[in-house]
Amino acid sequence: MNSKAVNFLSGGEELLPEVEDLWLKLKDFHIENFSTWSESLRGGNFTDRVSGLKESAQNGALLVEIAQVEGLNIAFCISVIDKVGAGELASLFVDQEHRQQGIALRFVQSSLQWLKEHKAVPIYIDVMAGNVAALKLYEKEGFVQRVHRLEWVE
């Protein structure tokens, strides 16, 4: 467990390039831990993800939060409000050695506050099936499962 001071940055799409390395780690985490989807996940790239986020947030409502230790990015969270006003916690990742320190919880709470301030309805998050730790975190903060969405795989 790392006990160095964590600093938080918050901004808009200007911070997106800062999270690319961590986004790639998030992608690798999903590929390694959720084998059913590993092939489809391998094809994604950061440029396309950023384009998708910007398209979703056509009204400019995009929040990027970054956690840093000694100037190094160790975690990020991206939230968007789409053109019809729905809010999404779109991506959240904390580097392995900095987990279990409340960073993800802080991100979820600040994202929810931002989404509520901007009157986003509904507020949702998609969680990879089997990501028990993420589900526990989101449920602790008031998210409840509304549907089971299954995807057919050949």
Short mmCIF file of C-alpha atoms in Angstrom, two decimals:
data_model
loop_
_atom_site.label_atom_id
_atom_site.label_comp_id
_atom_site.label_asym_id
_atom_site.label_seq_id
_atom_site.Cartn_x
_atom_site.Cartn_y
_atom_site.Cartn_z
CA MET A 1 0.00 0.00 0.00
CA ASN A 2 1.29 3.41 -1.00
CA SER A 3 1.01 6.18 1.60
CA LYS A 4 2.27 9.13 -0.47
CA ALA A 5 0.02 12.17 -0.90
CA VAL A 6 -2.51 11.91 -3.70
CA ASN A 7 -3.33 15.07 -5.67
CA PHE A 8 -6.46 15.38 -7.77
CA LEU A 9 -6.96 17.26 -11.04
CA SER A 10 -10.34 18.00 -12.52
CA GLY A 11 -11.22 19.42 -15.92
CA GLY A 12 -12.75 18.77 -19.27
CA GLU A 13 -11.67 17.27 -22.56
CA GLU A 14 -8.30 19.08 -22.36
CA LEU A 15 -7.28 16.43 -19.80
CA LEU A 16 -8.18 13.44 -22.00
CA PRO A 17 -4.65 13.05 -23.48
CA GLU A 18 -3.31 12.78 -19.91
CA VAL A 19 -5.16 9.51 -19.27
CA GLU A 20 -4.12 7.54 -22.35
CA ASP A 21 -1.51 5.37 -20.57
CA LEU A 22 -3.95 4.55 -17.77
CA TRP A 23 -6.74 3.86 -20.27
CA LEU A 24 -4.46 1.31 -21.94
CA LYS A 25 -3.92 -0.32 -18.53
CA LEU A 26 -7.70 -0.43 -18.05
CA LYS A 27 -8.06 -2.07 -21.45
CA ASP A 28 -5.37 -4.64 -20.54
CA PHE A 29 -7.11 -5.30 -17.20
CA HIS A 30 -10.35 -6.09 -19.03
CA ILE A 31 -8.58 -8.26 -21.61
CA GLU A 32 -6.76 -10.24 -18.91
CA ASN A 33 -9.73 -10.67 -16.58
CA PHE A 34 -12.70 -11.06 -18.90
CA SER A 35 -11.66 -13.59 -21.53
CA THR A 36 -15.06 -13.78 -23.23
CA TRP A 37 -14.56 -10.24 -24.47
CA SER A 38 -10.78 -10.16 -24.89
CA GLU A 39 -10.80 -10.37 -28.70
CA SER A 40 -13.27 -7.54 -29.16
CA LEU A 41 -11.48 -5.42 -26.55
CA ARG A 42 -8.12 -5.82 -28.28
CA GLY A 43 -9.42 -3.90 -31.29
CA GLY A 44 -10.26 -0.72 -29.41
CA ASN A 45 -7.88 2.22 -29.35
CA PHE A 46 -7.67 5.40 -27.34
CA THR A 47 -8.29 7.73 -30.27
CA ASP A 48 -11.60 6.02 -31.04
CA ARG A 49 -12.56 6.03 -27.35
CA VAL A 50 -11.88 9.77 -27.09
CA SER A 51 -13.90 10.40 -30.26
CA GLY A 52 -16.79 8.40 -28.80
CA LEU A 53 -16.68 10.32 -25.53
CA LYS A 54 -16.63 13.66 -27.31
CA GLU A 55 -19.52 12.58 -29.52
CA SER A 56 -21.51 11.45 -26.49
CA ALA A 57 -20.87 14.78 -24.79
CA GLN A 58 -21.83 16.94 -27.76
CA ASN A 59 -23.02 19.65 -25.42
CA GLY A 60 -19.55 19.86 -23.88
CA ALA A 61 -20.52 18.17 -20.64
CA LEU A 62 -17.50 15.99 -19.97
CA LEU A 63 -15.62 15.64 -16.69
CA VAL A 64 -12.11 14.18 -16.50
CA GLU A 65 -10.57 13.57 -13.09
CA ILE A 66 -7.02 12.42 -12.54
CA ALA A 67 -5.27 11.29 -9.37
CA GLN A 68 -1.52 11.83 -9.16
CA VAL A 69 1.27 10.80 -6.80
CA GLU A 70 4.51 12.74 -7.11
CA GLY A 71 3.35 14.09 -10.48
CA LEU A 72 2.58 10.66 -11.94
CA ASN A 73 -0.95 9.81 -13.06
CA ILE A 74 -2.17 6.83 -11.04
CA ALA A 75 -5.94 6.88 -11.62
CA PHE A 76 -8.63 8.51 -13.71
CA CYS A 77 -12.37 8.84 -14.06
CA ILE A 78 -14.35 10.17 -17.01
CA SER A 79 -18.01 11.13 -16.81
CA VAL A 80 -20.23 12.47 -19.58
CA ILE A 81 -23.67 13.94 -20.02
CA ASP A 82 -25.13 13.06 -23.39
CA LYS A 83 -27.26 15.23 -25.64
CA VAL A 84 -30.51 14.04 -24.01
CA GLY A 85 -29.24 14.70 -20.48
CA ALA A 86 -28.32 11.18 -19.34
CA GLY A 87 -25.19 10.94 -17.22
CA GLU A 88 -22.65 8.17 -17.38
CA LEU A 89 -19.56 7.27 -15.40
CA ALA A 90 -17.84 6.25 -18.61
CA SER A 91 -14.44 5.03 -17.39
CA LEU A 92 -12.74 4.59 -14.05
CA PHE A 93 -9.36 3.02 -13.35
CA VAL A 94 -6.93 2.98 -10.42
CA ASP A 95 -3.45 1.57 -10.94
CA GLN A 96 -2.94 -1.72 -9.07
CA GLU A 97 -0.56 -0.44 -6.38
CA HIS A 98 -2.89 2.43 -5.45
CA ARG A 99 -6.13 0.47 -5.00
CA GLN A 100 -7.97 0.16 -1.69
CA GLN A 101 -7.08 3.74 -0.72
CA GLY A 102 -10.43 5.39 -1.42
CA ILE A 103 -9.44 6.90 -4.76
CA ALA A 104 -12.18 5.17 -6.77
CA LEU A 105 -14.74 6.07 -4.09
CA ARG A 106 -13.71 9.72 -4.27
CA PHE A 107 -14.04 9.64 -8.07
CA VAL A 108 -17.51 8.09 -7.91
CA GLN A 109 -18.69 10.61 -5.33
CA SER A 110 -17.32 13.63 -7.19
CA SER A 111 -18.71 12.36 -10.49
CA LEU A 112 -22.14 11.88 -8.94
CA GLN A 113 -21.99 15.38 -7.48
CA TRP A 114 -21.04 16.85 -10.88
CA LEU A 115 -23.73 14.87 -12.70
CA LYS A 116 -26.39 15.93 -10.18
CA GLU A 117 -25.29 19.58 -10.38
CA HIS A 118 -25.77 19.36 -14.14
CA LYS A 119 -29.19 17.71 -13.64
CA ALA A 120 -28.24 14.51 -15.47
CA VAL A 121 -31.08 11.96 -15.50
CA PRO A 122 -30.70 9.03 -15.42
CA ILE A 123 -27.19 8.42 -14.13
CA TYR A 124 -25.75 5.05 -15.01
CA ILE A 125 -22.59 3.01 -15.39
CA ASP A 126 -21.85 -0.13 -17.36
CA VAL A 127 -19.78 -2.70 -15.49
CA MET A 128 -18.07 -5.66 -17.12
CA ALA A 129 -19.82 -8.87 -16.04
CA GLY A 130 -17.77 -10.49 -13.30
CA ASN A 131 -16.14 -7.29 -12.02
CA VAL A 132 -17.28 -7.89 -8.45
CA ALA A 133 -15.10 -5.20 -6.85
CA ALA A 134 -16.52 -2.53 -9.15
CA LEU A 135 -20.09 -3.68 -8.53
CA LYS A 136 -19.60 -3.47 -4.77
CA LEU A 137 -18.23 0.07 -5.04
CA TYR A 138 -21.09 1.31 -7.22
CA GLU A 139 -23.77 -0.42 -5.16
CA LYS A 140 -22.30 1.16 -2.01
CA GLU A 141 -22.85 4.56 -3.64
CA GLY A 142 -26.47 3.92 -4.53
CA PHE A 143 -26.37 2.28 -7.95
CA VAL A 144 -28.73 -0.66 -8.39
CA GLN A 145 -28.89 -3.16 -11.19
CA ARG A 146 -31.81 -2.40 -13.45
CA VAL A 147 -31.43 -5.01 -16.19
CA HIS A 148 -29.33 -7.98 -17.18
CA ARG A 149 -28.10 -7.27 -20.69
CA LEU A 150 -26.75 -10.33 -22.44
CA GLU A 151 -24.75 -10.27 -25.63
CA TRP A 152 -24.70 -13.21 -28.01
CA VAL A 153 -21.21 -14.53 -28.74
CA GLU A 154 -20.36 -16.89 -31.60
#
